[in-house]
PDB file of C-alpha atoms and ligand atoms in Angstrom:
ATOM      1  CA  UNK A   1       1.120 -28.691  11.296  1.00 86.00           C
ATOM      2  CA  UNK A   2       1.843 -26.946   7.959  1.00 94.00           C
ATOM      3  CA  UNK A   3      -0.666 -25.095   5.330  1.00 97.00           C
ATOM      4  CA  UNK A   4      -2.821 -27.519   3.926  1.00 98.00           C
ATOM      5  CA  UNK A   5      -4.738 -27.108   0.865  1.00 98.00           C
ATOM      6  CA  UNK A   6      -7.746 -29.626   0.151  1.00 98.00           C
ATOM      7  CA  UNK A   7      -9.035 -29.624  -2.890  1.00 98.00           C
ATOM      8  CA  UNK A   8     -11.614 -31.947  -5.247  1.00 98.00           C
ATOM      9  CA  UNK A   9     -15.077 -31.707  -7.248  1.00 98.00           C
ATOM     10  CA  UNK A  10     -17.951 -30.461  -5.363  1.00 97.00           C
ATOM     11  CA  UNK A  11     -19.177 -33.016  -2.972  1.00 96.00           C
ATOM     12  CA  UNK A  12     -15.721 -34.774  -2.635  1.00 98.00           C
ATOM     13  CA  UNK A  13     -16.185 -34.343   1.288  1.00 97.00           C
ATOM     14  CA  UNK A  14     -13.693 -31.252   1.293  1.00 98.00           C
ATOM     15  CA  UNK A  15     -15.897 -29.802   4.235  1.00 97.00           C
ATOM     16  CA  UNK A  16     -16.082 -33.171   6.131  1.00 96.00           C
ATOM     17  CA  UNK A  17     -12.340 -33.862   6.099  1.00 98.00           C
ATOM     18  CA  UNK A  18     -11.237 -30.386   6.885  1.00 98.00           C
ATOM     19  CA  UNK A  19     -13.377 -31.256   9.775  1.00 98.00           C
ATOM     20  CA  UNK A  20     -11.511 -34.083  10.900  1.00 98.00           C
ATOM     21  CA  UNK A  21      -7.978 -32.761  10.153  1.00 98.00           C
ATOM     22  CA  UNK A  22      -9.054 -29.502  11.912  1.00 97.00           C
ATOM     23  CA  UNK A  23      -9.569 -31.666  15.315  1.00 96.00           C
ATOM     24  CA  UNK A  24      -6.947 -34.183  14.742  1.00 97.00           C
ATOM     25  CA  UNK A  25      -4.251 -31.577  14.835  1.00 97.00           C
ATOM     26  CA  UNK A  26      -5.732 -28.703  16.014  1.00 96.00           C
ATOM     27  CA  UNK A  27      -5.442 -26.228  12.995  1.00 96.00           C
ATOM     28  CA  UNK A  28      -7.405 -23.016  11.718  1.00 97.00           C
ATOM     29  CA  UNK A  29     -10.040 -23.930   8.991  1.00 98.00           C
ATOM     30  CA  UNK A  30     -10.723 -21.587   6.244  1.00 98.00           C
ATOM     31  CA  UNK A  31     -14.070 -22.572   3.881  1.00 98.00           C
ATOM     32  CA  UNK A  32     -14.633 -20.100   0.988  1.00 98.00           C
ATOM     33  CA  UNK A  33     -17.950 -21.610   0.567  1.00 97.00           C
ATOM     34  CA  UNK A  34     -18.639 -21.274   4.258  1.00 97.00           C
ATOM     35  CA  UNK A  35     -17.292 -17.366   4.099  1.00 98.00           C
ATOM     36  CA  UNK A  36     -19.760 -16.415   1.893  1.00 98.00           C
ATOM     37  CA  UNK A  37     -22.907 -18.222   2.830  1.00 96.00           C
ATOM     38  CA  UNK A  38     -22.107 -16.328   5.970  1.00 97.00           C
ATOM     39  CA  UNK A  39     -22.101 -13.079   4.062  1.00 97.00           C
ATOM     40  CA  UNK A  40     -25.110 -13.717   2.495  1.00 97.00           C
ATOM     41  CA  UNK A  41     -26.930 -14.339   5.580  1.00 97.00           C
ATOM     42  CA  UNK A  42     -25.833 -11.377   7.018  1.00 98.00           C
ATOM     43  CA  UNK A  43     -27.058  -9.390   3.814  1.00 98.00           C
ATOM     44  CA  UNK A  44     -23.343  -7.651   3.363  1.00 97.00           C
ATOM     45  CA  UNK A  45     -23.130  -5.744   0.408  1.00 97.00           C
ATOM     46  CA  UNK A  46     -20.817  -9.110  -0.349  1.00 97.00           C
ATOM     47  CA  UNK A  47     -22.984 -11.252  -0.012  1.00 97.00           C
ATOM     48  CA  UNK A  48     -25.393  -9.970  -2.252  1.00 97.00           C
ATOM     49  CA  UNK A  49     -22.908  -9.951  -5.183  1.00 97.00           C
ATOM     50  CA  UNK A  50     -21.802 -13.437  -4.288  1.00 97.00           C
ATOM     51  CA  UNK A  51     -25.366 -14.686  -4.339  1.00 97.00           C
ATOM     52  CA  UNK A  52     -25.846 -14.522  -8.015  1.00 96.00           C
ATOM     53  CA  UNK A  53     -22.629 -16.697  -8.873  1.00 98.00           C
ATOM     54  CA  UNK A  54     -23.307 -18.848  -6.328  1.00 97.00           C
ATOM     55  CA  UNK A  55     -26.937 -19.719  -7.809  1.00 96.00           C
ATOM     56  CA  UNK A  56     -25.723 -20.007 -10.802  1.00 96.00           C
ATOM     57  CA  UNK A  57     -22.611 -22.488 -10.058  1.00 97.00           C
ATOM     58  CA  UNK A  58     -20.589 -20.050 -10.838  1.00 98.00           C
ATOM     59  CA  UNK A  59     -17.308 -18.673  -9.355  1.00 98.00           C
ATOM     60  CA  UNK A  60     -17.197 -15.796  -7.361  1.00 98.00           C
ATOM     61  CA  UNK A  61     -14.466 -13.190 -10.041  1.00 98.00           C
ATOM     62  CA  UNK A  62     -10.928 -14.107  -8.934  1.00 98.00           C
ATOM     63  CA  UNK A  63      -9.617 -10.829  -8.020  1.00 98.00           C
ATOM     64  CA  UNK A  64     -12.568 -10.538  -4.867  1.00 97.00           C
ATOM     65  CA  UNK A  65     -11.970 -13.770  -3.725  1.00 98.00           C
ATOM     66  CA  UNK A  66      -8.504 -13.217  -3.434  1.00 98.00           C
ATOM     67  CA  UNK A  67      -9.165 -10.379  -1.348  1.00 97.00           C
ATOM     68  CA  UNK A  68     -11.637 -12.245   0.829  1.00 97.00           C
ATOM     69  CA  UNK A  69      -9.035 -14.979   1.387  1.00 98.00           C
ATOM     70  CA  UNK A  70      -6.152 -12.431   2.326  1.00 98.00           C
ATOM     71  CA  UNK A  71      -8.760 -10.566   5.088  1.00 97.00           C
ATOM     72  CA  UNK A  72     -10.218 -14.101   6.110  1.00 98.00           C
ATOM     73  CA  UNK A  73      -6.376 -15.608   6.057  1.00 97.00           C
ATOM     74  CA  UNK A  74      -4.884 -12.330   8.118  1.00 97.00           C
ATOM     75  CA  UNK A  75      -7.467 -12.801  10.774  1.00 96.00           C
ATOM     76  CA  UNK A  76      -6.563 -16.729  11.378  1.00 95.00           C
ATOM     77  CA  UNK A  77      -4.632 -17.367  15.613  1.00 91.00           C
ATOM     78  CA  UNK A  78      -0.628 -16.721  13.984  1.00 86.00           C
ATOM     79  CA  UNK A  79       1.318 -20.081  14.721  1.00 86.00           C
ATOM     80  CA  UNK A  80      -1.034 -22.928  13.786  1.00 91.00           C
ATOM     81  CA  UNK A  81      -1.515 -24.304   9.863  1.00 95.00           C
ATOM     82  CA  UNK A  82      -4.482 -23.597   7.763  1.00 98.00           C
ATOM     83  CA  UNK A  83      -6.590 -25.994   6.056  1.00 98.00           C
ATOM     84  CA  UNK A  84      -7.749 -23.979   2.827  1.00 98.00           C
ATOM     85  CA  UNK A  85     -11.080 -25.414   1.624  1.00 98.00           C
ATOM     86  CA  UNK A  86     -12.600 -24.628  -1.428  1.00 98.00           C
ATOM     87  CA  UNK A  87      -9.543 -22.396  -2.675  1.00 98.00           C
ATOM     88  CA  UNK A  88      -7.904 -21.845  -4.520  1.00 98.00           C
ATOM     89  CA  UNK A  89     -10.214 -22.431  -7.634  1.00 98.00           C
ATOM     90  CA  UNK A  90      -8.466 -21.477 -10.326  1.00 98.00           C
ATOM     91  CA  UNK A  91      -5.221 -21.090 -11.210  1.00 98.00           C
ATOM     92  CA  UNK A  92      -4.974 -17.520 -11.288  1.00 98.00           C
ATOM     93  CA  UNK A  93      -5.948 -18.023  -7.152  1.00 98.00           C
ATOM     94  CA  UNK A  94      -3.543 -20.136  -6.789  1.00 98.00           C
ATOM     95  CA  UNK A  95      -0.653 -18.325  -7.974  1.00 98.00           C
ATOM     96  CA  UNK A  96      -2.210 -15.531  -5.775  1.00 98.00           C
ATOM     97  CA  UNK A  97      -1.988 -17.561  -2.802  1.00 98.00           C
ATOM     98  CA  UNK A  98       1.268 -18.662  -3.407  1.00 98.00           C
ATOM     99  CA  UNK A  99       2.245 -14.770  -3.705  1.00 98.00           C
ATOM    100  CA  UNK A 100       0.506 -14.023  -0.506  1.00 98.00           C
ATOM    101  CA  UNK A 101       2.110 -16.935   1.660  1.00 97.00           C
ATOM    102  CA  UNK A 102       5.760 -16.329   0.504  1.00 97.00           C
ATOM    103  CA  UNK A 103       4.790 -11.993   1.306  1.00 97.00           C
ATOM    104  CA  UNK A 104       4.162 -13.499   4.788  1.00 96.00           C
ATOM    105  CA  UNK A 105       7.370 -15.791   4.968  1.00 95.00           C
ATOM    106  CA  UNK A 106       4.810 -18.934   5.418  1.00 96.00           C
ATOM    107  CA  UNK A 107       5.296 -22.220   3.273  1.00 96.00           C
ATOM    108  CA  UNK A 108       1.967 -23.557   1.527  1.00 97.00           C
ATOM    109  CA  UNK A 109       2.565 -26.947   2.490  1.00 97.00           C
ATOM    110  CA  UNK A 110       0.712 -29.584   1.241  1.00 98.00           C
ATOM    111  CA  UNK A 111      -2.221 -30.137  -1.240  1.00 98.00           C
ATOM    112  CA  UNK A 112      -4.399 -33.188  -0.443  1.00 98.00           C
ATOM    113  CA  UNK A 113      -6.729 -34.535  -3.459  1.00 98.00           C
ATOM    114  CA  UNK A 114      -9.827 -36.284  -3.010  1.00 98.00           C
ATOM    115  CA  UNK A 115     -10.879 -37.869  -6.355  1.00 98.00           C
ATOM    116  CA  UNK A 116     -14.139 -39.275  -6.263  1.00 98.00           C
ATOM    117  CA  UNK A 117     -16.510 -40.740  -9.056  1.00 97.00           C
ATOM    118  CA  UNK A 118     -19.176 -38.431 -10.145  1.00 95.00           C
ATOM    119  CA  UNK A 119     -22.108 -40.526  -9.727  1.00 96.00           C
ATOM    120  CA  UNK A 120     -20.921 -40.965  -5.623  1.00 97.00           C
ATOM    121  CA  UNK A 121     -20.610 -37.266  -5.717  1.00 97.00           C
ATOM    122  CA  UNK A 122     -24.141 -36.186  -7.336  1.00 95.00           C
ATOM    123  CA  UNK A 123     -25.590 -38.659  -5.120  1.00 95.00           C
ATOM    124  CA  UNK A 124     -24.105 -36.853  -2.146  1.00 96.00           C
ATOM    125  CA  UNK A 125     -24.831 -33.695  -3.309  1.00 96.00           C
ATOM    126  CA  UNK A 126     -28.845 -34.126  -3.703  1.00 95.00           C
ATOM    127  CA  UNK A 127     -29.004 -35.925  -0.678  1.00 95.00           C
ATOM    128  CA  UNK A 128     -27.353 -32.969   1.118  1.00 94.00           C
ATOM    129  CA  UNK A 129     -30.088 -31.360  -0.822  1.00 92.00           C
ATOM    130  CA  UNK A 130     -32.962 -32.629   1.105  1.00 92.00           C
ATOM    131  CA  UNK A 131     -30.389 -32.478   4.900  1.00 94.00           C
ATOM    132  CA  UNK A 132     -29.388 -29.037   4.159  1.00 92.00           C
ATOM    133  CA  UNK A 133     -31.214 -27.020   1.872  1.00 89.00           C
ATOM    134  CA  UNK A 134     -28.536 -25.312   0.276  1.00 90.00           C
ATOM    135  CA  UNK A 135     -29.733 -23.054  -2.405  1.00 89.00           C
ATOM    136  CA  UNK A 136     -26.654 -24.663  -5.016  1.00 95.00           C
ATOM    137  CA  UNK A 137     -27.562 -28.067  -4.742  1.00 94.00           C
ATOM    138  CA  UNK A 138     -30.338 -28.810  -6.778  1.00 94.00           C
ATOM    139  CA  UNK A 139     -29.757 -30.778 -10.092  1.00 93.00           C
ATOM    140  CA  UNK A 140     -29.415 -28.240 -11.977  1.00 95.00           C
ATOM    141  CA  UNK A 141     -26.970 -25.856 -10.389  1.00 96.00           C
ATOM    142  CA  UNK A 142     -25.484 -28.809  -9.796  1.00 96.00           C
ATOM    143  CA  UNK A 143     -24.563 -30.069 -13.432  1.00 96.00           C
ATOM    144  CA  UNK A 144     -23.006 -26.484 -13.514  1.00 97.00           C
ATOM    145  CA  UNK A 145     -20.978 -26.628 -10.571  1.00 97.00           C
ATOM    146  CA  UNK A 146     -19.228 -29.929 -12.055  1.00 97.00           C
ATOM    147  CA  UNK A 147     -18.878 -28.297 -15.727  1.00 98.00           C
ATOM    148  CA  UNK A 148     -17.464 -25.259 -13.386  1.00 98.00           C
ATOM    149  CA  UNK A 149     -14.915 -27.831 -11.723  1.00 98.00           C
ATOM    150  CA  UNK A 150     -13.894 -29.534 -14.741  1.00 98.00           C
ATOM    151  CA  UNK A 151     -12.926 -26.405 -17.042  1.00 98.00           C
ATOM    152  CA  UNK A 152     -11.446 -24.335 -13.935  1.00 98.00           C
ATOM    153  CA  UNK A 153     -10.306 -26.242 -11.041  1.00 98.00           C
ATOM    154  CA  UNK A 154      -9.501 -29.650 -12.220  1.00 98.00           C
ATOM    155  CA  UNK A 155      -6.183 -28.294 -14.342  1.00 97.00           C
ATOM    156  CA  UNK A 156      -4.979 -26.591 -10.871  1.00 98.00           C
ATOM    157  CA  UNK A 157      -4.045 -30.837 -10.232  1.00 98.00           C
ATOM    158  CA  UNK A 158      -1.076 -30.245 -12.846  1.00 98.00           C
ATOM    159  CA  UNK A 159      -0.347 -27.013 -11.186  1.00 98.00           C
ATOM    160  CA  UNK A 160       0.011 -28.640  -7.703  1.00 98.00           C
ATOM    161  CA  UNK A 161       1.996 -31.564  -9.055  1.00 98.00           C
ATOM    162  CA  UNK A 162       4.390 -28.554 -10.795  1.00 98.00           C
ATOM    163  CA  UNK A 163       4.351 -27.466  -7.350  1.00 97.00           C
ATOM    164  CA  UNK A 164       5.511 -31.346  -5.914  1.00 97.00           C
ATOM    165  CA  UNK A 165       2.487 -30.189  -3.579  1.00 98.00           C
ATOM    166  CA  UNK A 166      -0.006 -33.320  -4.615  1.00 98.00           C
ATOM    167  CA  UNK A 167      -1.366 -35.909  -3.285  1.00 98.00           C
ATOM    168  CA  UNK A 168      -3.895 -38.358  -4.292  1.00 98.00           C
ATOM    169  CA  UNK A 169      -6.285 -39.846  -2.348  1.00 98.00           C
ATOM    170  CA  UNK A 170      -9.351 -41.959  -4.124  1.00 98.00           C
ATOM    171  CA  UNK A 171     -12.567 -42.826  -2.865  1.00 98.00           C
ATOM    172  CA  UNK A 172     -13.172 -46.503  -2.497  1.00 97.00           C
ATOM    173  CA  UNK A 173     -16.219 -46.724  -1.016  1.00 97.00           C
ATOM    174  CA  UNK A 174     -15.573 -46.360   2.956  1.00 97.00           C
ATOM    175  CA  UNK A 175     -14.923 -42.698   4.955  1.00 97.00           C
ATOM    176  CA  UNK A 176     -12.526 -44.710   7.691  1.00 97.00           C
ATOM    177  CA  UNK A 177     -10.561 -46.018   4.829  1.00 98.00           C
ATOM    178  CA  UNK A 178     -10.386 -42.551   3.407  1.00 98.00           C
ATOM    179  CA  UNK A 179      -9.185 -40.737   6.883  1.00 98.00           C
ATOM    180  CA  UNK A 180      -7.029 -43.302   8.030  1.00 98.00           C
ATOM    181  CA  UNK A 181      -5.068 -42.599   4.174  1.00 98.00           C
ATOM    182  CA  UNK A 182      -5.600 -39.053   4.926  1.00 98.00           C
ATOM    183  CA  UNK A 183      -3.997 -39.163   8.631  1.00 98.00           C
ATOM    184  CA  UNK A 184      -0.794 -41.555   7.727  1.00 98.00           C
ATOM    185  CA  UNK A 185      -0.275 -38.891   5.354  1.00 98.00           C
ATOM    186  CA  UNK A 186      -0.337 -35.933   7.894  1.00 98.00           C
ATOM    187  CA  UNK A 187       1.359 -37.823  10.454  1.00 98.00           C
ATOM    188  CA  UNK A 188       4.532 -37.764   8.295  1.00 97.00           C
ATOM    189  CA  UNK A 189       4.449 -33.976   7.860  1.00 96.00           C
TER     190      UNK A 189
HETATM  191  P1  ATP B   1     -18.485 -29.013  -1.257  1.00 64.69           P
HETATM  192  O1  ATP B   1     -18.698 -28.050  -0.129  1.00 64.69           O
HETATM  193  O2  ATP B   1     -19.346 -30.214  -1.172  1.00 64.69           O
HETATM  194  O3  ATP B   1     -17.052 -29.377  -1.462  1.00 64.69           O
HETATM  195  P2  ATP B   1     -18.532 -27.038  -3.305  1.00 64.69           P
HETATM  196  O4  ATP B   1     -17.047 -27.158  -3.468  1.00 64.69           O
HETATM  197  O5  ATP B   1     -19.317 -26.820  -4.538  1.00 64.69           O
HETATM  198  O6  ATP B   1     -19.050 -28.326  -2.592  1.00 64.69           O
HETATM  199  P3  ATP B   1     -18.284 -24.667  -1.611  1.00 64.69           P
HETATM  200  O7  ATP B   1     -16.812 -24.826  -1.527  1.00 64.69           O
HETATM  201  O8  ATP B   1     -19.023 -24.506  -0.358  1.00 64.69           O
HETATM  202  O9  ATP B   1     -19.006 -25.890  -2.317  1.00 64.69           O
HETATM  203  O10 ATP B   1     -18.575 -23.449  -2.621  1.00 64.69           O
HETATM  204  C1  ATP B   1     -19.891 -23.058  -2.934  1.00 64.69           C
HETATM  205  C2  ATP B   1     -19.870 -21.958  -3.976  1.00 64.69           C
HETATM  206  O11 ATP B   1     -19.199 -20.808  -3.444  1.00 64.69           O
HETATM  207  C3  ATP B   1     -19.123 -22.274  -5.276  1.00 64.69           C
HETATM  208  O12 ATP B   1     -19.931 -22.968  -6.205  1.00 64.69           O
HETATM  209  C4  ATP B   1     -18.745 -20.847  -5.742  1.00 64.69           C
HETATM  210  O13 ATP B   1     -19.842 -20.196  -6.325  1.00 64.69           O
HETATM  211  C5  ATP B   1     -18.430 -20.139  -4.442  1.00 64.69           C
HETATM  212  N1  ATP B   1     -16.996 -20.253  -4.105  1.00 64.69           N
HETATM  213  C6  ATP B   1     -16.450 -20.895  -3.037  1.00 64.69           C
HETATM  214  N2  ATP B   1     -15.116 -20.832  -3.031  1.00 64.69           N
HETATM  215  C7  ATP B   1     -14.780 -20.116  -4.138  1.00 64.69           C
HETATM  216  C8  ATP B   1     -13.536 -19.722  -4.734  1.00 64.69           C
HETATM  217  N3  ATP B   1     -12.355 -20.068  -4.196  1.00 64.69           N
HETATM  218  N4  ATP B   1     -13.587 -18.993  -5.877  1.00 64.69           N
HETATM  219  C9  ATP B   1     -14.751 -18.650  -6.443  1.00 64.69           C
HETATM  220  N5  ATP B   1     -15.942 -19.014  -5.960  1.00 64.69           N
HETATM  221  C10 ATP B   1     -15.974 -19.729  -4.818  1.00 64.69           C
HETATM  222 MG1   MG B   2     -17.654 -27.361   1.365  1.00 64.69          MG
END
């Protein structure tokens, strides 16, 4: 399978797709979010930078999350794709990524979009709340993380479509739906 990039608002089911596309075709899975939550339970001197941001619903600064991505990235089994999730983020990541696949002689491959309405997503997002705990989803934090998304990561769409790397996939209201979209789309690639 090639590079895949999945990409969407917070709560857009990123992590839960990746999950099925990882089995389906047996690729690596790299999760930004994931990365650092794992830093910051290990109490790296990383994770206690990315902490702050990540209470706050901010992004972690571009230039070292591009260097966790390249370390994370370099580390991946060589020979199978890699489902990027939750980066890039901005655009400035995303021409970075771009820079560091083509170093490499690997193709990006293909962005998939999950568009979902905001009141599905903040309903997700506090009910993962009271499942998970997660210190970034309470209301709050949350409103930031979708201001965050909208200013930032949202205009990466045009960049991807500059790219011909996007797709579109919208939420109407079932997962199967969703992953059988998803997985006619992969099929093809
Ligand atoms: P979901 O997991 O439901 O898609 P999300 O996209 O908000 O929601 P994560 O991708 O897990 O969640 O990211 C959590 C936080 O980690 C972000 O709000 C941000 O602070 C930080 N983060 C993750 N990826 C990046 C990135 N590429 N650039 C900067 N910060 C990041
Ligand atoms: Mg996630």
């Amino acid at each position: 399978m090639k590079n895949i990039i999945i990409f969407g608002a917070p709560g857009s089911g990123k992590g839960t797709y990746s999950d099925e596309i990882v089995s389906r075709y047996n690729m690596g899975h790299i999760s930004t979010g994931d990365v650092l939550r794992g830093e910051i339970k290990n109490g790296t001197e990383l994770g206690k930078i990315a902490d702050g941001y990540i209470q706050n619903g901010q992004l972690i600064p571009d230039e070292l999350m591009i260097n966790i991505l390249a370390k994370t990235y370099d580390a991946m089994p060589a020979g199978k794709g890699v489902i990027f999730d939750g980066f890039p983020r901005t655009i400035a990541q995303a021409e970075a990524l771009k820079q560091m696949l083509a170093e490499r002689k690997h193709d990006m491959g293909v962005m998939i979009e999950l568009v979902v309405d905001e009141e599905t997503l903040l309903a997700r997002l506090l009910n993962r709340a009271k499942e998970q705990g997660r210190a970034d989803d309470n209301e709050e934090t949350i409103k930031k993380r979708f201001a965050v998304y909208h200013n930032q990561t949202a205009p990466l769409a045009e960049w991807f479509e500059k790219e011909g790397m996007r797709n579109t996939f919208t939420w109407k209201g079932s997962k199967e739906q969703m992953l059988s979209e998803i997985f006619a789309f992969l099929d093809k690639q």
